[in-house]
PDB file of C-alpha atoms in Angstrom:
ATOM      1  CA  LYS A 447      31.772 290.223 193.291  1.00 67.00           C
ATOM      2  CA  ALA A 448      28.615 291.687 194.776  1.00 80.00           C
ATOM      3  CA  GLY A 449      25.462 290.243 192.497  1.00 93.00           C
ATOM      4  CA  VAL A 450      22.423 292.945 191.073  1.00 97.00           C
ATOM      5  CA  THR A 451      20.907 293.696 194.646  1.00 97.00           C
ATOM      6  CA  GLN A 452      17.669 295.157 194.750  1.00 98.00           C
ATOM      7  CA  THR A 453      15.536 297.286 197.368  1.00 97.00           C
ATOM      8  CA  PRO A 454      13.492 296.409 199.140  1.00 97.00           C
ATOM      9  CA  ARG A 455      12.607 292.471 198.164  1.00 96.00           C
ATOM     10  CA  TYR A 456       9.322 293.288 198.921  1.00 97.00           C
ATOM     11  CA  LEU A 457       6.310 295.907 199.436  1.00 97.00           C
ATOM     12  CA  ILE A 458       2.120 296.298 199.994  1.00 98.00           C
ATOM     13  CA  LYS A 459       0.397 299.340 198.164  1.00 98.00           C
ATOM     14  CA  THR A 460      -2.124 300.665 197.733  1.00 98.00           C
ATOM     15  CA  ARG A 461      -4.303 301.370 194.355  1.00 98.00           C
ATOM     16  CA  GLY A 462      -3.497 305.297 193.701  1.00 98.00           C
ATOM     17  CA  GLN A 463      -0.474 305.677 195.522  1.00 98.00           C
ATOM     18  CA  GLN A 464       3.236 304.962 193.376  1.00 98.00           C
ATOM     19  CA  VAL A 465       5.989 303.264 194.288  1.00 98.00           C
ATOM     20  CA  THR A 466       9.887 303.697 194.037  1.00 98.00           C
ATOM     21  CA  LEU A 467      12.341 300.686 193.596  1.00 98.00           C
ATOM     22  CA  SER A 468      15.707 300.795 193.225  1.00 98.00           C
ATOM     23  CA  CYS A 469      18.466 298.832 191.184  1.00 98.00           C
ATOM     24  CA  SER A 470      21.960 298.474 192.065  1.00 98.00           C
ATOM     25  CA  PRO A 471      23.831 297.190 189.468  1.00 97.00           C
ATOM     26  CA  ILE A 472      27.335 294.831 189.340  1.00 96.00           C
ATOM     27  CA  SER A 473      30.386 297.461 189.547  1.00 94.00           C
ATOM     28  CA  GLY A 474      31.261 298.259 186.529  1.00 93.00           C
ATOM     29  CA  HIS A 475      28.282 297.991 184.788  1.00 94.00           C
ATOM     30  CA  ARG A 476      26.796 300.409 183.068  1.00 94.00           C
ATOM     31  CA  SER A 477      23.408 298.893 181.389  1.00 94.00           C
ATOM     32  CA  VAL A 478      20.381 298.193 183.827  1.00 96.00           C
ATOM     33  CA  SER A 479      16.719 297.047 182.531  1.00 96.00           C
ATOM     34  CA  TRP A 480      13.908 296.098 183.847  1.00 98.00           C
ATOM     35  CA  TYR A 481      11.148 294.004 183.397  1.00 98.00           C
ATOM     36  CA  GLN A 482       8.070 293.170 185.033  1.00 98.00           C
ATOM     37  CA  GLN A 483       6.792 289.313 185.952  1.00 97.00           C
ATOM     38  CA  THR A 484       2.970 288.521 186.301  1.00 96.00           C
ATOM     39  CA  PRO A 485       1.280 284.844 185.943  1.00 93.00           C
ATOM     40  CA  GLY A 486      -0.915 286.017 183.418  1.00 90.00           C
ATOM     41  CA  GLN A 487       1.397 288.132 180.814  1.00 93.00           C
ATOM     42  CA  GLY A 488       5.353 286.521 181.907  1.00 95.00           C
ATOM     43  CA  LEU A 489       8.368 288.327 181.334  1.00 97.00           C
ATOM     44  CA  GLN A 490       7.861 291.753 179.706  1.00 97.00           C
ATOM     45  CA  PHE A 491      10.658 294.300 179.132  1.00 96.00           C
ATOM     46  CA  LEU A 492      10.429 297.609 180.592  1.00 97.00           C
ATOM     47  CA  PHE A 493      13.273 299.407 180.041  1.00 94.00           C
ATOM     48  CA  GLU A 494      16.650 299.867 179.214  1.00 95.00           C
ATOM     49  CA  TYR A 495      18.830 302.710 180.497  1.00 95.00           C
ATOM     50  CA  PHE A 496      22.912 303.073 179.334  1.00 94.00           C
ATOM     51  CA  SER A 497      24.659 305.625 181.211  1.00 93.00           C
ATOM     52  CA  GLU A 498      22.398 307.844 182.370  1.00 95.00           C
ATOM     53  CA  THR A 499      20.007 307.722 179.028  1.00 95.00           C
ATOM     54  CA  GLN A 500      17.117 305.739 178.034  1.00 94.00           C
ATOM     55  CA  ARG A 501      18.190 303.773 175.358  1.00 92.00           C
ATOM     56  CA  ASN A 502      15.007 300.880 174.604  1.00 90.00           C
ATOM     57  CA  LYS A 503      11.416 301.276 176.607  1.00 93.00           C
ATOM     58  CA  GLY A 504       8.604 298.576 176.533  1.00 94.00           C
ATOM     59  CA  ASN A 505       5.022 298.700 175.659  1.00 94.00           C
ATOM     60  CA  PHE A 506       4.302 299.785 179.097  1.00 97.00           C
ATOM     61  CA  PRO A 507       1.377 303.111 180.153  1.00 97.00           C
ATOM     62  CA  GLY A 508       3.517 306.358 181.138  1.00 96.00           C
ATOM     63  CA  ARG A 509       2.541 305.226 184.920  1.00 98.00           C
ATOM     64  CA  PHE A 510       6.441 302.989 184.384  1.00 98.00           C
ATOM     65  CA  SER A 511       9.276 305.408 184.317  1.00 97.00           C
ATOM     66  CA  GLY A 512      12.477 305.170 185.380  1.00 97.00           C
ATOM     67  CA  ARG A 513      16.120 306.800 185.342  1.00 97.00           C
ATOM     68  CA  GLN A 514      19.772 305.892 186.247  1.00 98.00           C
ATOM     69  CA  PHE A 515      22.348 308.059 188.073  1.00 97.00           C
ATOM     70  CA  SER A 516      25.793 308.760 187.109  1.00 96.00           C
ATOM     71  CA  ASN A 517      27.199 305.511 189.563  1.00 95.00           C
ATOM     72  CA  SER A 518      24.631 303.230 187.390  1.00 96.00           C
ATOM     73  CA  ARG A 519      22.342 303.254 190.090  1.00 98.00           C
ATOM     74  CA  SER A 520      18.516 302.951 188.709  1.00 98.00           C
ATOM     75  CA  GLU A 521      14.997 303.769 189.568  1.00 98.00           C
ATOM     76  CA  MET A 522      11.839 302.681 188.305  1.00 98.00           C
ATOM     77  CA  ASN A 523       8.542 304.264 189.466  1.00 98.00           C
ATOM     78  CA  VAL A 524       5.343 303.441 189.080  1.00 98.00           C
ATOM     79  CA  SER A 525       2.585 305.921 189.403  1.00 96.00           C
ATOM     80  CA  THR A 526      -1.418 305.765 190.205  1.00 97.00           C
ATOM     81  CA  LEU A 527      -0.609 302.325 191.194  1.00 98.00           C
ATOM     82  CA  GLU A 528      -4.009 299.593 190.331  1.00 98.00           C
ATOM     83  CA  LEU A 529      -4.168 295.849 190.957  1.00 97.00           C
ATOM     84  CA  GLY A 530      -2.909 294.672 187.854  1.00 97.00           C
ATOM     85  CA  ASP A 531       0.695 296.433 188.854  1.00 98.00           C
ATOM     86  CA  SER A 532       1.095 293.884 191.131  1.00 98.00           C
ATOM     87  CA  ALA A 533       4.505 291.661 189.818  1.00 97.00           C
ATOM     88  CA  LEU A 534       7.965 290.865 190.839  1.00 97.00           C
ATOM     89  CA  TYR A 535      10.145 294.168 189.481  1.00 98.00           C
ATOM     90  CA  LEU A 536      13.252 292.257 188.011  1.00 97.00           C
ATOM     91  CA  CYS A 537      16.101 294.321 187.511  1.00 97.00           C
ATOM     92  CA  ALA A 538      19.499 292.912 184.715  1.00 96.00           C
ATOM     93  CA  SER A 539      22.245 294.472 184.675  1.00 96.00           C
ATOM     94  CA  SER A 540      24.837 294.151 181.937  1.00 93.00           C
ATOM     95  CA  PRO A 541      28.791 295.123 180.844  1.00 90.00           C
ATOM     96  CA  THR A 542      27.024 297.327 177.833  1.00 83.00           C
ATOM     97  CA  VAL A 543      24.414 297.698 175.392  1.00 80.00           C
ATOM     98  CA  SER A 544      24.385 294.204 172.848  1.00 76.00           C
ATOM     99  CA  GLY A 545      21.938 291.752 172.152  1.00 73.00           C
ATOM    100  CA  ALA A 546      25.231 289.542 172.724  1.00 77.00           C
ATOM    101  CA  ASN A 547      25.260 290.697 176.368  1.00 80.00           C
ATOM    102  CA  VAL A 548      24.619 288.318 179.029  1.00 88.00           C
ATOM    103  CA  LEU A 549      21.725 289.939 181.772  1.00 92.00           C
ATOM    104  CA  THR A 550      22.744 289.260 185.748  1.00 95.00           C
ATOM    105  CA  PHE A 551      19.201 289.889 187.469  1.00 96.00           C
ATOM    106  CA  GLY A 552      18.583 290.557 190.997  1.00 96.00           C
ATOM    107  CA  ALA A 553      16.565 288.459 193.242  1.00 95.00           C
ATOM    108  CA  GLY A 554      13.761 290.843 192.437  1.00 96.00           C
ATOM    109  CA  SER A 555      11.077 293.757 193.702  1.00 97.00           C
ATOM    110  CA  ARG A 556       7.357 292.022 194.582  1.00 97.00           C
ATOM    111  CA  LEU A 557       4.709 294.540 194.844  1.00 98.00           C
ATOM    112  CA  THR A 558       1.821 293.905 196.324  1.00 98.00           C
ATOM    113  CA  VAL A 559      -1.379 296.214 195.054  1.00 98.00           C
ATOM    114  CA  LEU A 560      -4.324 296.208 197.521  1.00 97.00           C
TER     115      LEU A 560
ATOM    116  CA  ALA B1306       6.804 290.752 165.588  1.00 69.00           C
ATOM    117  CA  GLN B1307       9.687 289.464 167.688  1.00 82.00           C
ATOM    118  CA  SER B1308       7.769 285.938 169.304  1.00 90.00           C
ATOM    119  CA  VAL B1309       9.183 283.193 171.576  1.00 95.00           C
ATOM    120  CA  THR B1310       7.278 280.624 171.949  1.00 97.00           C
ATOM    121  CA  GLN B1311       7.887 277.236 174.524  1.00 97.00           C
ATOM    122  CA  LEU B1312       5.649 274.741 173.550  1.00 91.00           C
ATOM    123  CA  ASP B1313       5.039 273.285 177.410  1.00 95.00           C
ATOM    124  CA  SER B1314       4.279 274.812 180.454  1.00 96.00           C
ATOM    125  CA  GLN B1315       4.995 271.947 182.104  1.00 97.00           C
ATOM    126  CA  VAL B1316       7.123 269.131 181.985  1.00 97.00           C
ATOM    127  CA  PRO B1317       6.751 265.735 184.493  1.00 97.00           C
ATOM    128  CA  VAL B1318       9.323 263.942 184.499  1.00 98.00           C
ATOM    129  CA  PHE B1319      11.000 261.033 187.073  1.00 97.00           C
ATOM    130  CA  GLU B1320      15.037 261.862 188.539  1.00 97.00           C
ATOM    131  CA  GLU B1321      17.341 259.926 186.599  1.00 97.00           C
ATOM    132  CA  ALA B1322      15.175 260.109 183.233  1.00 98.00           C
ATOM    133  CA  PRO B1323      15.843 262.586 180.279  1.00 98.00           C
ATOM    134  CA  VAL B1324      14.719 265.639 179.245  1.00 98.00           C
ATOM    135  CA  GLU B1325      13.081 268.193 176.448  1.00 98.00           C
ATOM    136  CA  LEU B1326      12.608 271.844 176.876  1.00 98.00           C
ATOM    137  CA  ARG B1327      11.119 272.720 173.050  1.00 98.00           C
ATOM    138  CA  CYS B1328      12.109 276.575 172.623  1.00 97.00           C
ATOM    139  CA  ASN B1329      10.584 277.868 168.439  1.00 96.00           C
ATOM    140  CA  TYR B1330      11.613 281.647 168.072  1.00 93.00           C
ATOM    141  CA  SER B1331       9.968 284.099 165.515  1.00 87.00           C
ATOM    142  CA  SER B1332      13.041 285.794 163.510  1.00 74.00           C
ATOM    143  CA  SER B1333      14.467 286.712 159.658  1.00 62.00           C
ATOM    144  CA  VAL B1334      17.531 288.434 160.993  1.00 75.00           C
ATOM    145  CA  SER B1335      20.408 287.208 163.126  1.00 78.00           C
ATOM    146  CA  VAL B1336      18.983 286.643 166.441  1.00 86.00           C
ATOM    147  CA  TYR B1337      21.071 285.754 170.173  1.00 91.00           C
ATOM    148  CA  LEU B1338      19.431 283.034 172.523  1.00 93.00           C
ATOM    149  CA  PHE B1339      19.271 282.385 176.085  1.00 96.00           C
ATOM    150  CA  TRP B1340      18.172 280.207 178.380  1.00 98.00           C
ATOM    151  CA  TYR B1341      17.669 281.126 181.810  1.00 97.00           C
ATOM    152  CA  VAL B1342      16.595 278.704 184.460  1.00 97.00           C
ATOM    153  CA  GLN B1343      13.684 280.377 187.825  1.00 96.00           C
ATOM    154  CA  TYR B1344      13.479 279.005 191.203  1.00 93.00           C
ATOM    155  CA  PRO B1345      11.128 279.397 193.395  1.00 88.00           C
ATOM    156  CA  ASN B1346      11.129 283.367 195.150  1.00 83.00           C
ATOM    157  CA  GLN B1347      14.193 284.281 192.867  1.00 88.00           C
ATOM    158  CA  GLY B1348      15.480 286.058 189.677  1.00 91.00           C
ATOM    159  CA  LEU B1349      16.897 284.404 186.378  1.00 95.00           C
ATOM    160  CA  GLN B1350      20.293 282.578 186.332  1.00 95.00           C
ATOM    161  CA  LEU B1351      22.354 281.600 183.113  1.00 95.00           C
ATOM    162  CA  LEU B1352      21.686 278.531 182.216  1.00 97.00           C
ATOM    163  CA  LEU B1353      23.452 278.766 178.684  1.00 96.00           C
ATOM    164  CA  LYS B1354      23.223 281.131 175.112  1.00 94.00           C
ATOM    165  CA  TYR B1355      24.148 280.844 172.113  1.00 93.00           C
ATOM    166  CA  LEU B1356      25.714 284.162 169.978  1.00 90.00           C
ATOM    167  CA  SER B1357      27.655 281.858 167.485  1.00 87.00           C
ATOM    168  CA  GLY B1358      29.115 279.086 166.268  1.00 87.00           C
ATOM    169  CA  SER B1359      29.051 275.846 166.982  1.00 89.00           C
ATOM    170  CA  THR B1360      24.954 275.142 167.290  1.00 91.00           C
ATOM    171  CA  LEU B1361      25.052 272.503 169.936  1.00 96.00           C
ATOM    172  CA  VAL B1362      25.643 274.575 173.156  1.00 96.00           C
ATOM    173  CA  LYS B1363      26.359 273.303 176.879  1.00 96.00           C
ATOM    174  CA  GLY B1364      25.684 275.376 179.791  1.00 95.00           C
ATOM    175  CA  ILE B1365      25.396 274.418 183.594  1.00 95.00           C
ATOM    176  CA  ASN B1366      24.180 271.516 185.513  1.00 93.00           C
ATOM    177  CA  GLY B1367      24.742 269.344 182.671  1.00 96.00           C
ATOM    178  CA  PHE B1368      22.108 270.860 180.422  1.00 97.00           C
ATOM    179  CA  GLU B1369      23.109 271.549 176.625  1.00 97.00           C
ATOM    180  CA  ALA B1370      21.312 272.886 173.450  1.00 98.00           C
ATOM    181  CA  GLU B1371      21.369 272.347 169.861  1.00 96.00           C
ATOM    182  CA  PHE B1372      20.601 275.644 167.958  1.00 94.00           C
ATOM    183  CA  ASN B1373      18.364 275.063 164.923  1.00 93.00           C
ATOM    184  CA  LYS B1374      18.145 278.089 162.572  1.00 90.00           C
ATOM    185  CA  SER B1375      16.295 276.115 160.136  1.00 90.00           C
ATOM    186  CA  GLN B1376      13.096 275.194 161.991  1.00 92.00           C
ATOM    187  CA  THR B1377      14.360 278.362 164.330  1.00 92.00           C
ATOM    188  CA  SER B1378      14.308 276.021 167.050  1.00 95.00           C
ATOM    189  CA  PHE B1379      16.441 275.878 170.144  1.00 96.00           C
ATOM    190  CA  HIS B1380      15.273 272.789 172.530  1.00 98.00           C
ATOM    191  CA  LEU B1381      17.039 272.502 175.848  1.00 98.00           C
ATOM    192  CA  ARG B1382      18.771 269.397 177.116  1.00 98.00           C
ATOM    193  CA  LYS B1383      19.509 267.161 180.471  1.00 98.00           C
ATOM    194  CA  PRO B1384      20.598 263.527 179.628  1.00 97.00           C
ATOM    195  CA  SER B1385      19.622 262.538 183.452  1.00 98.00           C
ATOM    196  CA  VAL B1386      18.092 264.996 185.537  1.00 98.00           C
ATOM    197  CA  HIS B1387      17.411 265.624 189.089  1.00 97.00           C
ATOM    198  CA  ILE B1388      15.664 266.749 191.731  1.00 96.00           C
ATOM    199  CA  SER B1389      17.356 270.081 191.920  1.00 95.00           C
ATOM    200  CA  ASP B1390      16.530 270.849 188.735  1.00 97.00           C
ATOM    201  CA  THR B1391      12.490 271.234 189.776  1.00 97.00           C
ATOM    202  CA  ALA B1392      12.439 274.866 188.343  1.00 97.00           C
ATOM    203  CA  GLU B1393      10.649 277.390 185.877  1.00 97.00           C
ATOM    204  CA  TYR B1394      13.031 277.674 182.672  1.00 98.00           C
ATOM    205  CA  PHE B1395      12.167 280.580 180.382  1.00 98.00           C
ATOM    206  CA  CYS B1396      13.568 280.587 176.736  1.00 97.00           C
ATOM    207  CA  ALA B1397      14.624 284.222 175.787  1.00 96.00           C
ATOM    208  CA  VAL B1398      16.083 285.814 172.244  1.00 93.00           C
ATOM    209  CA  SER B1399      17.711 289.266 171.555  1.00 90.00           C
ATOM    210  CA  TYR B1400      18.924 290.982 169.127  1.00 82.00           C
ATOM    211  CA  MET B1401      21.707 293.171 168.431  1.00 75.00           C
ATOM    212  CA  GLU B1402      19.696 296.346 166.882  1.00 74.00           C
ATOM    213  CA  TYR B1403      17.730 296.277 170.626  1.00 78.00           C
ATOM    214  CA  GLY B1404      20.428 296.291 172.826  1.00 78.00           C
ATOM    215  CA  ASN B1405      19.900 293.822 175.657  1.00 83.00           C
ATOM    216  CA  LYS B1406      16.050 294.126 175.149  1.00 90.00           C
ATOM    217  CA  LEU B1407      15.427 290.037 175.949  1.00 93.00           C
ATOM    218  CA  VAL B1408      12.171 288.713 175.127  1.00 94.00           C
ATOM    219  CA  PHE B1409      11.375 285.817 176.416  1.00 96.00           C
ATOM    220  CA  GLY B1410       8.666 282.276 176.233  1.00 97.00           C
ATOM    221  CA  ALA B1411       5.914 281.734 178.450  1.00 97.00           C
ATOM    222  CA  GLY B1412       8.132 279.770 180.642  1.00 97.00           C
ATOM    223  CA  THR B1413       7.911 275.906 181.075  1.00 98.00           C
ATOM    224  CA  ILE B1414       7.472 274.363 184.557  1.00 97.00           C
ATOM    225  CA  LEU B1415      10.167 271.265 184.954  1.00 98.00           C
ATOM    226  CA  ARG B1416       8.988 269.025 187.934  1.00 97.00           C
ATOM    227  CA  VAL B1417      11.394 266.167 188.673  1.00 97.00           C
ATOM    228  CA  LYS B1418       9.301 263.410 190.622  1.00 96.00           C
ATOM    229  CA  SER B1419      11.517 260.470 192.255  1.00 94.00           C
TER     230      SER B1419
END
């Protein structure tokens, strides 16, 4: 069974640009969550999607957005990039929405903002 | 507020010695508890989970953890570590009413020395 696939793995952007990150979940998984990992703030929850609907949202500005497609693939977008957006963005998938689920994480997309 | 505290940011230990990584969480309701490991430039991998039942849970690679409700702790232990266990370890908690949202601790870097 293929794991969670995130693309691109690495990217460099400049301040003010926007970026779109993609996540393909494990086949059959309908929930996709996104996390931001930085040295200063650690791992922080961004949002969760299930069946194309946003179920939960973390405490991030509106520049951070996401969506989920009918095949469960998800994208997240960050507009008007700031230096502080430099981070590892991790996607995780699970079969359903339940606190008891085990999340399977992808390898992440490392974003550097110059 | 939901929070997870990992009491040690770094734990150095010699190979074949035992280790305990400490984790406390704040919650007055039922929680699900997880330990994840992250190797350099990789995503998170599940070590073990506590959902209900026996308070001693066993995971992969010889790790185990004990859930202590009265002390709101979920410490991770391994009786004999290997060089390959060098990585960052994250304790996380989820709640039934918040879906798959995980609240992570700040992480503990385990450094195994020969």
